[in-house]
Amino acid sequence: MRKLKIGITCYPSLGGSGVVATELGILLAERGHDVHFITSGRPFRLYMDQPNITVHEVEVSQYAVFKFTPYDIALANKISEVIVEEELDILHAHYAVPHAICSALGRDMAGVPIPIITTLHGTDVTILGHDRTLSGTVKYGINKSDMTTAVSDSLKEETYELIRPANEIRTIYNFIDERSYRPVNAYHMKAGLGIAEADKIVIHVSNFRKVKRIEDVVRSFAIINREVPSKLLLVGDGPEVEPIHALVAEEGLGTEVLFLGKRDDLPDLFSISNLNMLVSEKEAFGLVLIEAMACGVPCIGSDIGGIPEVIEDGRNGFIRPLGDIEGYAEAAIRILKDSDLASRFSQDAIRSVRERFGSERIVREYESAYYELLERK
Ligand code: GMT
């Protein structure tokens, strides 16, 4: 197969879409493709210089006339330059706003008809698609793309309903970097965190936004903690940290809940955890679920968005209705008290991630999509 010159435009900072875009770029580069990231900064998971990867940072003009700095225009400008100078074969936009729209504009400016593939990640449709000030451009970006993919069937269906796009959308699931996410021996960590050997660990990892419903995690943990000696690890940072601190104090859980902030040792933290909870009210996929499952952690999730496509209810975790705090707690207690069930779920979680969300399989799906688009042209 011919090696391709692939432009990837994405958010470089912390966030699921940026993680997926960066890891996809790294794996494509390892497969011999020439990958060009076009972003506002160096993608945060791109730790060092890697062969076949170039980062094109977008510079933004600070001219005094501007009330708002025109990042999107500068991005389109940079995309058009990179298309021409690097002779790109294809452009892959992650997250519709502004990346799909800027890709369409950049391609137009370059005057080179390369295919654009846009990957929808969730909130670009489920939140911004409802935003009157942006929904028209979300539709425009999708319709100008030669192919649109969604990270779950649920997101695909929601996009059909809301945007009514001109073209078919294809589901390509998110994937896991198996080299990082696998069970590791991290028992020293439990003691390091001051957690007794016999205590079970429940973990929640997110960007601490309202949609994650962390208050439901804390309230169900209050029930769990009355039945099972346990600790709750809250990992991540965001606007909900303060309100959740207050709730933890109100529930009298001050010594039982550990706020760990942003961490880059997630495989270690998952490896000492017995259960992962993601009970969001919106979640297109839930990348953190496959990160936990790859480390052998059973999961409990809400019946929302792509979560039930990732957790197989009764096989590697449990799905309960959104907001069912007692249901989450009852399911968690079952797993935490029954070591045979926990061990079966743990093995199945590892199997499921390997079979359904393995990097090799998903990267090949993207590669096939690229070749298909190039053949169509
Ligand atoms: O909300 C987040 O967790 C961040 C957000 C993003 O835009 O990066 O995540 C979205 O994309 C991830 C990667 O595809 C998905 O795993 C998340 O489910 C999705 N978030 C939502 O739909 C709320």
Coordinates of N, CA, C and O and ligand atoms in Angstrom, one line a residue, residues 11 14-20 95 119-124 126-127 151 155 174 206-207 209 211-212 278 280 282-288, ligand 1:
Y11 N -7.6 19.4 18.6 CA -7.2 20.1 19.9 C -6.0 19.4 20.5 O -6.0 18.2 20.6
L14 N -5.5 18.5 26.8 CA -6.2 17.4 27.4 C -7.6 17.3 26.9 O -8.3 18.3 26.8
G15 N -8.1 16.1 26.7 CA -9.5 15.9 26.2 C -9.5 14.7 25.3 O -8.5 14.5 24.5
G16 N -10.6 14.0 25.3 CA -10.6 12.7 24.6 C -10.3 12.9 23.1 O -9.6 12.1 22.5
S17 N -10.9 13.9 22.4 CA -10.7 14.0 21.0 C -9.2 14.2 20.6 O -8.7 13.6 19.7
G18 N -8.6 15.0 21.4 CA -7.1 15.3 21.2 C -6.3 14.0 21.4 O -5.3 13.8 20.7
V19 N -6.7 13.3 22.5 CA -5.9 12.0 22.8 C -6.0 11.1 21.6 O -5.1 10.5 21.1
V20 N -7.3 10.9 21.1 CA -7.5 9.9 20.0 C -6.8 10.4 18.8 O -6.1 9.6 18.1
Y95 N -13.1 16.6 15.7 CA -14.0 17.5 16.3 C -14.4 18.6 15.3 O -13.6 19.3 14.8
T119 N -13.9 13.4 11.9 CA -14.4 12.5 13.0 C -15.1 13.3 14.1 O -14.5 14.2 14.6
L120 N -16.4 12.9 14.3 CA -17.2 13.6 15.3 C -16.9 12.9 16.6 O -16.8 11.6 16.7
H121 N -16.7 13.7 17.7 CA -16.3 13.0 19.0 C -17.4 13.1 20.0 O -17.3 12.5 21.1
G122 N -18.4 13.9 19.8 CA -19.5 13.9 20.8 C -20.1 15.3 21.0 O -21.1 15.7 20.4
T123 N -19.4 16.0 21.9 CA -20.0 17.3 22.3 C -20.0 18.3 21.1 O -20.8 19.2 21.1
D124 N -19.2 18.0 20.0 CA -19.3 18.9 18.8 C -20.7 18.7 18.2 O -21.1 19.7 17.5
T126 N -23.5 16.9 20.2 CA -24.5 16.8 21.2 C -24.7 18.1 22.0 O -25.8 18.3 22.6
I127 N -23.7 18.9 22.0 CA -23.9 20.2 22.6 C -23.9 21.3 21.6 O -24.8 22.1 21.4
V151 N -17.7 8.3 16.7 CA -17.0 7.4 17.6 C -17.9 6.3 18.2 O -17.4 5.4 19.0
L155 N -23.7 8.2 18.7 CA -23.4 9.5 18.2 C -23.8 9.6 16.7 O -24.3 10.7 16.2
N174 N -13.4 4.4 19.1 CA -12.1 4.8 19.7 C -11.3 3.5 20.0 O -11.8 2.4 20.1
S206 N -12.2 12.0 35.1 CA -12.8 12.9 34.1 C -12.3 14.3 34.1 O -11.4 14.6 34.9
N207 N -12.9 15.1 33.2 CA -12.5 16.5 33.2 C -13.4 17.4 34.1 O -13.5 18.6 34.0
R209 N -16.5 18.1 34.5 CA -17.6 19.0 34.0 C -18.9 18.4 34.5 O -19.0 17.2 34.8
V211 N -21.5 17.5 33.0 CA -22.1 16.4 32.3 C -21.6 15.0 32.8 O -22.3 14.0 32.6
K212 N -20.6 15.0 33.6 CA -20.0 13.8 34.1 C -20.8 13.3 35.3 O -20.6 12.1 35.8
L278 N -18.4 5.6 35.4 CA -18.7 6.7 34.5 C -20.2 6.8 34.3 O -20.7 5.9 33.5
S280 N -22.1 9.5 33.3 CA -22.4 10.8 32.6 C -23.8 10.9 32.1 O -24.5 9.9 31.8
K282 N -24.2 12.8 29.3 CA -23.9 12.8 27.8 C -22.5 12.1 27.7 O -21.6 12.5 28.5
E283 N -22.3 11.2 26.8 CA -21.0 10.6 26.6 C -21.1 9.8 25.3 O -21.7 8.8 25.2
A284 N -20.4 10.4 24.3 CA -20.4 9.7 23.0 C -19.7 8.4 23.0 O -20.1 7.4 22.3
F285 N -18.7 8.2 23.8 CA -18.0 6.9 23.8 C -17.5 6.6 25.2 O -17.9 5.6 25.8
G286 N -16.7 7.5 25.8 CA -16.2 7.2 27.2 C -14.8 6.6 27.1 O -14.7 5.4 27.5
L287 N -13.8 7.3 26.6 CA -12.5 6.8 26.4 C -11.9 6.1 27.6 O -11.3 5.1 27.6
V288 N -12.3 6.8 28.8 CA -11.7 6.3 30.0 C -12.2 4.9 30.4 O -11.5 4.1 31.1
Ligands
GMT1 O1 -16.1 15.4 27.5 C1 -15.0 14.9 27.4 O2 -14.6 13.9 28.1 C2 -14.0 15.5 26.4 C3 -14.5 15.3 25.0 C4 -13.7 15.8 24.0 O3 -14.2 16.6 23.2 O4 -12.5 15.6 23.8 O5 -14.7 13.9 24.9 C5 -15.5 13.4 23.8 O6 -14.7 12.7 22.9 C6 -14.1 11.5 23.5 C7 -13.2 10.9 22.4 O7 -13.8 10.5 21.3 C8 -15.2 10.6 23.9 O8 -14.6 9.4 24.5 C9 -16.1 11.3 24.9 O9 -17.2 10.4 25.2 C10 -16.7 12.6 24.3 N1 -17.4 13.3 25.4 C11 -18.7 13.5 25.4 O10 -19.4 13.1 24.5 C12 -19.3 14.2 26.5

